[in-house]
mmCIF file of C-alpha atoms in Angstrom:
data_model
loop_
_atom_site.group_PDB
_atom_site.id
_atom_site.type_symbol
_atom_site.label_atom_id
_atom_site.label_comp_id
_atom_site.label_asym_id
_atom_site.label_seq_id
_atom_site.Cartn_x
_atom_site.Cartn_y
_atom_site.Cartn_z
ATOM 1 C CA UNK A 1079 -17.315 19.556 32.853
ATOM 2 C CA UNK A 1080 -15.493 20.262 36.091
ATOM 3 C CA UNK A 1081 -14.511 23.780 37.146
ATOM 4 C CA UNK A 1082 -11.980 24.905 39.706
ATOM 5 C CA UNK A 1083 -10.382 28.090 41.008
ATOM 6 C CA UNK A 1084 -6.750 29.196 41.305
ATOM 7 C CA UNK A 1085 -5.990 30.720 44.700
ATOM 8 C CA UNK A 1086 -3.631 33.736 44.746
ATOM 9 C CA UNK A 1087 -0.737 31.885 46.407
ATOM 10 C CA UNK A 1088 1.961 33.395 44.199
ATOM 11 C CA UNK A 1089 0.392 36.030 41.961
ATOM 12 C CA UNK A 1090 0.972 39.333 43.776
ATOM 13 C CA UNK A 1091 2.588 41.755 41.348
ATOM 14 C CA UNK A 1092 1.951 39.288 38.519
ATOM 15 C CA UNK A 1093 -1.802 39.658 38.074
ATOM 16 C CA UNK A 1094 -2.725 41.304 41.375
ATOM 17 C CA UNK A 1095 -1.613 44.481 43.143
ATOM 18 C CA UNK A 1096 0.753 44.384 46.126
ATOM 19 C CA UNK A 1097 -0.518 43.677 48.739
ATOM 20 C CA UNK A 1098 -3.518 41.611 47.665
ATOM 21 C CA UNK A 1099 -4.226 38.525 49.744
ATOM 22 C CA UNK A 1100 -4.448 38.099 53.517
ATOM 23 C CA UNK A 1101 -3.607 34.630 54.894
ATOM 24 C CA UNK A 1102 -7.172 34.224 56.159
ATOM 25 C CA UNK A 1103 -8.497 34.650 52.598
ATOM 26 C CA UNK A 1104 -7.321 31.231 51.443
ATOM 27 C CA UNK A 1105 -9.543 29.136 53.704
ATOM 28 C CA UNK A 1106 -12.501 31.493 53.294
ATOM 29 C CA UNK A 1107 -12.324 31.232 49.493
ATOM 30 C CA UNK A 1108 -11.926 27.451 49.678
ATOM 31 C CA UNK A 1109 -15.076 27.189 51.790
ATOM 32 C CA UNK A 1110 -16.904 29.481 49.376
ATOM 33 C CA UNK A 1111 -15.858 27.346 46.386
ATOM 34 C CA UNK A 1112 -17.068 24.182 48.098
ATOM 35 C CA UNK A 1113 -20.418 25.802 48.873
ATOM 36 C CA UNK A 1114 -20.797 27.034 45.285
ATOM 37 C CA UNK A 1115 -20.108 23.627 43.751
ATOM 38 C CA UNK A 1116 -16.597 23.990 42.373
ATOM 39 C CA UNK A 1117 -14.611 20.791 42.054
ATOM 40 C CA UNK A 1118 -11.385 22.072 43.591
ATOM 41 C CA UNK A 1119 -9.042 24.928 44.457
ATOM 42 C CA UNK A 1120 -5.442 25.155 43.307
ATOM 43 C CA UNK A 1121 -2.280 27.056 44.132
ATOM 44 C CA UNK A 1122 0.581 28.135 41.906
ATOM 45 C CA UNK A 1123 4.231 27.719 42.857
ATOM 46 C CA UNK A 1124 6.655 30.659 42.940
ATOM 47 C CA UNK A 1125 9.417 31.399 45.419
ATOM 48 C CA UNK A 1126 10.086 34.999 44.446
ATOM 49 C CA UNK A 1127 9.066 37.656 41.957
ATOM 50 C CA UNK A 1128 10.164 37.611 38.341
ATOM 51 C CA UNK A 1129 12.528 40.267 36.990
ATOM 52 C CA UNK A 1130 9.798 42.244 35.294
ATOM 53 C CA UNK A 1131 7.772 42.316 38.536
ATOM 54 C CA UNK A 1132 10.752 43.704 40.432
ATOM 55 C CA UNK A 1133 10.989 46.466 37.878
ATOM 56 C CA UNK A 1134 7.276 47.261 38.232
ATOM 57 C CA UNK A 1135 7.395 47.204 42.051
ATOM 58 C CA UNK A 1136 10.985 48.103 43.000
ATOM 59 C CA UNK A 1137 10.166 48.926 46.626
ATOM 60 C CA UNK A 1138 7.359 46.469 47.369
ATOM 61 C CA UNK A 1139 8.213 42.754 47.349
ATOM 62 C CA UNK A 1140 5.170 40.502 46.833
ATOM 63 C CA UNK A 1141 4.140 37.819 49.314
ATOM 64 C CA UNK A 1142 4.340 34.328 47.806
ATOM 65 C CA UNK A 1143 2.837 31.567 49.953
ATOM 66 C CA UNK A 1144 4.072 27.966 49.902
ATOM 67 C CA UNK A 1145 1.301 26.193 48.046
ATOM 68 C CA UNK A 1146 1.233 22.774 49.745
ATOM 69 C CA UNK A 1147 0.968 24.423 53.153
ATOM 70 C CA UNK A 1148 -1.906 26.584 51.919
ATOM 71 C CA UNK A 1149 -3.644 23.587 50.373
ATOM 72 C CA UNK A 1150 -3.357 21.592 53.599
ATOM 73 C CA UNK A 1151 -5.221 24.355 55.455
ATOM 74 C CA UNK A 1152 -7.881 24.469 52.727
ATOM 75 C CA UNK A 1153 -8.345 20.699 52.803
ATOM 76 C CA UNK A 1154 -8.649 20.722 56.604
ATOM 77 C CA UNK A 1155 -11.406 23.346 56.433
ATOM 78 C CA UNK A 1156 -13.509 21.518 53.810
ATOM 79 C CA UNK A 1157 -15.027 18.065 53.372
ATOM 80 C CA UNK A 1158 -15.491 17.318 49.661
ATOM 81 C CA UNK A 1159 -13.464 20.013 47.870
ATOM 82 C CA UNK A 1160 -10.311 18.715 46.212
ATOM 83 C CA UNK A 1161 -7.057 20.679 46.342
ATOM 84 C CA UNK A 1162 -4.367 20.767 43.684
ATOM 85 C CA UNK A 1163 -1.011 22.186 42.660
ATOM 86 C CA UNK A 1164 -0.987 24.229 39.449
ATOM 87 C CA UNK A 1165 1.829 23.516 39.119
ATOM 88 C CA UNK A 1166 4.344 22.382 41.743
ATOM 89 C CA UNK A 1167 7.807 22.979 40.282
ATOM 90 C CA UNK A 1168 9.418 19.574 40.631
ATOM 91 C CA UNK A 1169 13.030 20.606 39.806
ATOM 92 C CA UNK A 1170 12.901 23.056 42.742
ATOM 93 C CA UNK A 1171 11.573 20.485 45.211
ATOM 94 C CA UNK A 1172 13.389 17.463 46.607
ATOM 95 C CA UNK A 1173 11.473 14.411 45.327
ATOM 96 C CA UNK A 1174 11.470 12.578 48.665
ATOM 97 C CA UNK A 1175 10.070 15.496 50.650
ATOM 98 C CA UNK A 1176 7.616 16.334 47.904
ATOM 99 C CA UNK A 1177 6.369 12.737 47.926
ATOM 100 C CA UNK A 1178 6.249 12.653 51.749
ATOM 101 C CA UNK A 1179 4.312 15.931 51.961
ATOM 102 C CA UNK A 1180 1.901 14.958 49.188
ATOM 103 C CA UNK A 1181 1.196 11.546 50.718
ATOM 104 C CA UNK A 1182 0.587 13.146 54.108
ATOM 105 C CA UNK A 1183 -1.896 15.699 52.743
ATOM 106 C CA UNK A 1184 -3.572 12.964 50.705
ATOM 107 C CA UNK A 1185 -4.013 10.847 53.844
ATOM 108 C CA UNK A 1186 -5.204 13.706 56.051
ATOM 109 C CA UNK A 1187 -7.702 14.893 53.420
ATOM 110 C CA UNK A 1188 -9.073 11.398 52.691
ATOM 111 C CA UNK A 1189 -7.588 11.347 49.184
ATOM 112 C CA UNK A 1190 -8.421 14.877 48.041
ATOM 113 C CA UNK A 1191 -5.000 16.049 46.810
ATOM 114 C CA UNK A 1192 -4.069 16.327 43.133
ATOM 115 C CA UNK A 1193 -0.315 16.676 42.671
ATOM 116 C CA UNK A 1194 0.313 18.333 39.311
ATOM 117 C CA UNK A 1195 3.980 18.839 38.452
ATOM 118 C CA UNK A 1196 5.867 20.977 35.945
ATOM 119 C CA UNK A 1197 9.400 22.148 35.242
ATOM 120 C CA UNK A 1198 8.666 25.811 36.059
ATOM 121 C CA UNK A 1199 7.799 28.751 33.857
ATOM 122 C CA UNK A 1200 10.704 31.001 34.838
ATOM 123 C CA UNK A 1201 14.250 29.689 34.726
ATOM 124 C CA UNK A 1202 15.337 32.869 36.558
ATOM 125 C CA UNK A 1203 13.664 31.531 39.717
ATOM 126 C CA UNK A 1204 15.578 28.268 39.407
ATOM 127 C CA UNK A 1205 18.822 30.198 38.936
ATOM 128 C CA UNK A 1206 18.111 32.264 42.067
ATOM 129 C CA UNK A 1207 17.250 29.170 44.115
ATOM 130 C CA UNK A 1208 20.187 27.022 42.938
ATOM 131 C CA UNK A 1209 22.922 29.262 41.470
ATOM 132 C CA UNK A 1210 25.542 26.512 41.717
ATOM 133 C CA UNK A 1211 23.314 23.961 40.005
ATOM 134 C CA UNK A 1212 21.602 26.135 37.423
ATOM 135 C CA UNK A 1213 24.441 26.583 34.877
ATOM 136 C CA UNK A 1214 24.624 22.846 34.135
ATOM 137 C CA UNK A 1215 21.293 21.460 35.260
ATOM 138 C CA UNK A 1216 18.700 20.366 32.729
ATOM 139 C CA UNK A 1217 15.292 20.811 34.310
ATOM 140 C CA UNK A 1218 13.704 18.276 31.961
ATOM 141 C CA UNK A 1219 16.206 15.653 33.145
ATOM 142 C CA UNK A 1220 15.492 16.593 36.749
ATOM 143 C CA UNK A 1221 11.786 16.250 36.064
ATOM 144 C CA UNK A 1222 12.133 12.779 34.545
ATOM 145 C CA UNK A 1223 14.388 11.499 37.329
ATOM 146 C CA UNK A 1224 12.365 13.110 40.097
ATOM 147 C CA UNK A 1225 9.076 11.847 38.692
ATOM 148 C CA UNK A 1226 10.344 8.274 38.515
ATOM 149 C CA UNK A 1227 11.638 8.487 42.092
ATOM 150 C CA UNK A 1228 8.323 9.883 43.374
ATOM 151 C CA UNK A 1229 6.397 7.071 41.672
ATOM 152 C CA UNK A 1230 8.658 4.460 43.259
ATOM 153 C CA UNK A 1231 8.326 6.076 46.694
ATOM 154 C CA UNK A 1232 4.545 5.951 46.338
ATOM 155 C CA UNK A 1233 4.431 2.255 45.398
ATOM 156 C CA UNK A 1234 7.512 0.325 46.618
ATOM 157 C CA UNK A 1235 8.316 -0.968 50.112
ATOM 158 C CA UNK A 1236 11.945 0.133 50.029
ATOM 159 C CA UNK A 1237 13.665 2.376 47.505
ATOM 160 C CA UNK A 1238 17.315 2.792 46.589
ATOM 161 C CA UNK A 1239 18.142 5.274 43.862
ATOM 162 C CA UNK A 1240 21.461 6.668 42.673
ATOM 163 C CA UNK A 1241 20.898 9.140 39.855
ATOM 164 C CA UNK A 1242 22.383 12.212 38.261
ATOM 165 C CA UNK A 1243 20.500 14.637 40.504
ATOM 166 C CA UNK A 1244 18.967 12.615 43.361
ATOM 167 C CA UNK A 1245 19.878 9.702 45.597
ATOM 168 C CA UNK A 1246 18.222 7.731 48.400
ATOM 169 C CA UNK A 1247 19.396 4.519 50.046
ATOM 170 C CA UNK A 1248 17.120 1.732 51.276
ATOM 171 C CA UNK A 1249 14.451 4.195 52.330
ATOM 172 C CA UNK A 1250 10.939 3.332 53.428
ATOM 173 C CA UNK A 1251 8.387 6.066 52.870
ATOM 174 C CA UNK A 1252 5.127 5.567 54.715
ATOM 175 C CA UNK A 1253 2.261 6.256 54.681
ATOM 176 C CA UNK A 1254 1.652 5.788 51.007
ATOM 177 C CA UNK A 1255 -1.094 7.904 49.406
ATOM 178 C CA UNK A 1256 -4.664 6.868 50.207
ATOM 179 C CA UNK A 1257 -6.116 7.572 46.749
ATOM 180 C CA UNK A 1258 -5.670 4.719 44.295
ATOM 181 C CA UNK A 1259 -4.465 5.460 41.758
ATOM 182 C CA UNK A 1260 -2.870 8.572 43.205
ATOM 183 C CA UNK A 1261 -3.795 11.732 41.288
ATOM 184 C CA UNK A 1262 -0.439 12.540 39.709
ATOM 185 C CA UNK A 1263 -0.835 15.062 36.901
ATOM 186 C CA UNK A 1264 1.671 16.764 34.621
ATOM 187 C CA UNK A 1265 1.631 20.244 33.156
ATOM 188 C CA UNK A 1266 3.089 21.804 30.048
ATOM 189 C CA UNK A 1267 2.471 21.766 26.325
ATOM 190 C CA UNK A 1268 5.383 20.143 24.548
ATOM 191 C CA UNK A 1269 6.172 16.684 23.259
ATOM 192 C CA UNK A 1270 8.203 15.543 26.294
ATOM 193 C CA UNK A 1271 5.271 16.436 28.568
ATOM 194 C CA UNK A 1272 2.822 14.614 26.286
ATOM 195 C CA UNK A 1273 5.047 11.535 26.413
ATOM 196 C CA UNK A 1274 5.418 11.679 30.215
ATOM 197 C CA UNK A 1275 1.671 12.170 30.642
ATOM 198 C CA UNK A 1276 0.752 9.358 28.276
ATOM 199 C CA UNK A 1277 3.057 6.974 30.159
ATOM 200 C CA UNK A 1278 2.613 7.974 33.775
ATOM 201 C CA UNK A 1279 -0.009 10.563 34.671
ATOM 202 C CA UNK A 1280 -3.695 10.558 35.504
ATOM 203 C CA UNK A 1281 -4.204 14.126 34.279
ATOM 204 C CA UNK A 1282 -2.809 16.780 31.939
ATOM 205 C CA UNK A 1283 -2.852 20.429 33.023
ATOM 206 C CA UNK A 1284 -1.462 22.670 30.264
ATOM 207 C CA UNK A 1285 -1.804 26.428 30.023
ATOM 208 C CA UNK A 1286 -4.372 27.802 27.612
ATOM 209 C CA UNK A 1287 -3.678 27.535 23.904
ATOM 210 C CA UNK A 1288 -5.651 28.632 20.833
ATOM 211 C CA UNK A 1289 -8.365 26.024 20.536
ATOM 212 C CA UNK A 1290 -7.302 24.381 17.231
ATOM 213 C CA UNK A 1291 -3.835 23.893 18.711
ATOM 214 C CA UNK A 1292 -5.277 22.594 21.986
ATOM 215 C CA UNK A 1293 -7.442 20.122 20.074
ATOM 216 C CA UNK A 1294 -4.344 18.830 18.250
ATOM 217 C CA UNK A 1295 -2.468 18.329 21.539
ATOM 218 C CA UNK A 1296 -5.434 16.500 23.076
ATOM 219 C CA UNK A 1297 -5.630 14.128 20.110
ATOM 220 C CA UNK A 1298 -1.869 13.553 20.219
ATOM 221 C CA UNK A 1299 -2.010 12.719 23.925
ATOM 222 C CA UNK A 1300 -4.931 10.319 23.560
ATOM 223 C CA UNK A 1301 -3.348 8.594 20.566
ATOM 224 C CA UNK A 1302 -0.048 8.210 22.409
ATOM 225 C CA UNK A 1303 -1.746 6.840 25.535
ATOM 226 C CA UNK A 1304 -3.616 4.306 23.407
ATOM 227 C CA UNK A 1305 -0.383 3.273 21.685
ATOM 228 C CA UNK A 1306 1.183 2.671 25.096
ATOM 229 C CA UNK A 1307 -1.669 0.370 26.089
ATOM 230 C CA UNK A 1308 -3.470 2.833 28.355
ATOM 231 C CA UNK A 1309 -7.122 3.824 28.293
ATOM 232 C CA UNK A 1310 -7.026 7.498 27.182
ATOM 233 C CA UNK A 1311 -10.168 8.098 29.246
ATOM 234 C CA UNK A 1312 -8.095 7.548 32.392
ATOM 235 C CA UNK A 1313 -6.234 10.812 31.731
ATOM 236 C CA UNK A 1314 -8.181 13.928 32.737
ATOM 237 C CA UNK A 1315 -7.807 16.761 30.220
ATOM 238 C CA UNK A 1316 -7.668 19.883 32.393
ATOM 239 C CA UNK A 1317 -6.269 23.035 30.747
ATOM 240 C CA UNK A 1318 -5.896 26.181 32.817
ATOM 241 C CA UNK A 1319 -7.859 29.180 31.577
ATOM 242 C CA UNK A 1320 -8.363 32.752 32.677
ATOM 243 C CA UNK A 1321 -11.794 33.946 33.756
ATOM 244 C CA UNK A 1322 -13.306 37.406 33.416
ATOM 245 C CA UNK A 1323 -17.084 37.620 33.436
ATOM 246 C CA UNK A 1324 -19.064 40.827 32.857
ATOM 247 C CA UNK A 1325 -22.489 41.933 31.632
ATOM 248 C CA UNK A 1326 -21.241 42.228 28.041
ATOM 249 C CA UNK A 1327 -18.421 40.667 26.070
ATOM 250 C CA UNK A 1328 -16.988 44.122 25.381
ATOM 251 C CA UNK A 1329 -16.864 45.012 29.062
ATOM 252 C CA UNK A 1330 -15.242 41.676 29.932
ATOM 253 C CA UNK A 1331 -12.571 42.093 27.248
ATOM 254 C CA UNK A 1332 -11.810 45.632 28.431
ATOM 255 C CA UNK A 1333 -11.398 44.490 32.042
ATOM 256 C CA UNK A 1334 -9.220 41.575 31.017
ATOM 257 C CA UNK A 1335 -6.935 43.590 28.730
ATOM 258 C CA UNK A 1336 -6.438 46.262 31.404
ATOM 259 C CA UNK A 1337 -5.431 43.697 34.014
ATOM 260 C CA UNK A 1338 -1.938 42.757 35.128
ATOM 261 C CA UNK A 1339 -2.472 39.324 33.657
ATOM 262 C CA UNK A 1340 -1.688 40.670 30.178
ATOM 263 C CA UNK A 1341 1.861 41.624 31.207
ATOM 264 C CA UNK A 1342 2.229 38.149 32.694
ATOM 265 C CA UNK A 1343 1.204 36.634 29.358
ATOM 266 C CA UNK A 1344 3.784 38.765 27.564
ATOM 267 C CA UNK A 1345 6.503 37.555 29.949
ATOM 268 C CA UNK A 1346 5.633 33.991 28.872
ATOM 269 C CA UNK A 1347 5.634 34.780 25.150
ATOM 270 C CA UNK A 1348 8.602 32.426 24.687
ATOM 271 C CA UNK A 1349 6.152 29.519 25.036
ATOM 272 C CA UNK A 1350 4.901 30.357 21.555
ATOM 273 C CA UNK A 1351 1.262 31.111 22.346
ATOM 274 C CA UNK A 1352 -0.466 33.518 19.992
ATOM 275 C CA UNK A 1353 -1.387 36.341 22.379
ATOM 276 C CA UNK A 1354 -3.832 37.788 19.848
ATOM 277 C CA UNK A 1355 -6.031 34.782 20.729
ATOM 278 C CA UNK A 1356 -5.929 35.202 24.511
ATOM 279 C CA UNK A 1357 -9.388 36.751 24.834
ATOM 280 C CA UNK A 1358 -11.205 34.355 22.524
ATOM 281 C CA UNK A 1359 -9.366 31.294 23.862
ATOM 282 C CA UNK A 1360 -10.060 32.009 27.542
ATOM 283 C CA UNK A 1361 -13.285 32.273 29.511
ATOM 284 C CA UNK A 1362 -13.620 36.007 28.956
ATOM 285 C CA UNK A 1363 -17.067 37.363 28.131
ATOM 286 C CA UNK A 1364 -20.682 37.665 29.160
ATOM 287 C CA UNK A 1365 -22.380 34.707 30.873
ATOM 288 C CA UNK A 1366 -23.980 33.635 27.579
ATOM 289 C CA UNK A 1367 -20.690 33.826 25.692
ATOM 290 C CA UNK A 1368 -18.833 31.899 28.375
ATOM 291 C CA UNK A 1369 -21.485 29.165 28.306
ATOM 292 C CA UNK A 1370 -20.929 28.909 24.550
ATOM 293 C CA UNK A 1371 -17.188 28.646 25.109
ATOM 294 C CA UNK A 1372 -17.675 25.883 27.662
ATOM 295 C CA UNK A 1373 -19.686 23.877 25.129
ATOM 296 C CA UNK A 1374 -16.933 24.396 22.566
ATOM 297 C CA UNK A 1375 -14.299 23.148 24.980
ATOM 298 C CA UNK A 1376 -16.346 20.032 25.708
ATOM 299 C CA UNK A 1377 -16.467 19.283 21.984
ATOM 300 C CA UNK A 1378 -12.675 19.273 21.630
ATOM 301 C CA UNK A 1379 -12.247 16.933 24.602
ATOM 302 C CA UNK A 1380 -11.722 19.164 27.642
ATOM 303 C CA UNK A 1381 -12.889 17.494 30.874
ATOM 304 C CA UNK A 1382 -12.019 20.206 33.369
ATOM 305 C CA UNK A 1383 -11.571 23.994 33.116
ATOM 306 C CA UNK A 1384 -8.886 23.882 35.732
ATOM 307 C CA UNK A 1385 -7.454 26.381 38.223
ATOM 308 C CA UNK A 1386 -9.259 29.316 36.660
ATOM 309 C CA UNK A 1387 -7.166 32.461 37.036
ATOM 310 C CA UNK A 1388 -9.211 35.557 37.855
ATOM 311 C CA UNK A 1389 -7.592 38.968 37.314
ATOM 312 C CA UNK A 1390 -8.855 41.420 39.943
ATOM 313 C CA UNK A 1391 -7.870 44.530 41.870
ATOM 314 C CA UNK A 1392 -9.149 43.281 45.234
ATOM 315 C CA UNK A 1393 -10.214 40.104 46.976
ATOM 316 C CA UNK A 1394 -13.789 41.429 46.972
ATOM 317 C CA UNK A 1395 -13.708 41.624 43.167
ATOM 318 C CA UNK A 1396 -12.061 38.178 43.008
ATOM 319 C CA UNK A 1397 -14.793 36.597 45.119
ATOM 320 C CA UNK A 1398 -17.520 38.390 43.173
ATOM 321 C CA UNK A 1399 -16.197 36.775 39.978
ATOM 322 C CA UNK A 1400 -16.112 33.359 41.703
ATOM 323 C CA UNK A 1401 -19.755 33.719 42.743
ATOM 324 C CA UNK A 1402 -20.982 35.185 39.458
ATOM 325 C CA UNK A 1403 -19.420 32.407 37.389
ATOM 326 C CA UNK A 1404 -20.828 29.728 39.706
ATOM 327 C CA UNK A 1405 -24.346 31.116 39.613
ATOM 328 C CA UNK A 1406 -24.493 31.678 35.831
ATOM 329 C CA UNK A 1407 -22.295 28.927 34.349
ATOM 330 C CA UNK A 1408 -21.861 26.029 36.794
#
């Protein structure tokens, strides 16, 4: 199984204190992850704090770093480590410039970018970014149209598109991505995402779910890909989990439940996840328990424990968790 780490690009106030990360930390952690044998590092995509974060930190705005810029620096400083978006919010990014930026990073990194897209966890961010568009826009429609346009820009010589949300006219976008096929992943855990992934993507990056539910989604995706004439093995199953490792399972659970990540989970309760399962369903525990969990995830079809989120109070604690997990589980 592959393992990768989520960089704190947009998590201040969400699961980390404010301030938390220094710009120099990103490249240092990327180099550390490459040395320790991780497959990749990832960044999450926020433009501003959520409402509940503003209430928690009324006088201290968090720093959110643009993830593709951060990933380009990380790729430039490493040689084999892959870099990925977990997730880039497609409805908040112009498809042409997203495709152009992704293809450029892919070329400069010798094919080490994974572009994973989603519709965004917080509609309030979309409403703040596009107040004129938000009342009528359907982010799922934007996702479908934007995804199709990105795919055409990656593969066709010239593209003309006149859609509901986007338009280009006789445009040539070069260079195309170096990696073939390009690593285009989708995130989310609903039927439209399963359908999009089965048709178009090379990877699926959902958030954690209780394992029986996750197993059902994996089977549904593989069955749908097969029905569409695709080899299900071509789609990497890469759920995102949280990681808290400690000497005992009890200590790990205590640290996890006292972290800011729990409030973040509550703010996403509308997604329907059973929060009573969040400790057992994530990589929270002693080294032995986490190794058992990894074996269980392999059995239900998980290929990659992706963009592991590490709750911590400091970068020193964050990096200690990265090293501990690598030395006892990887």
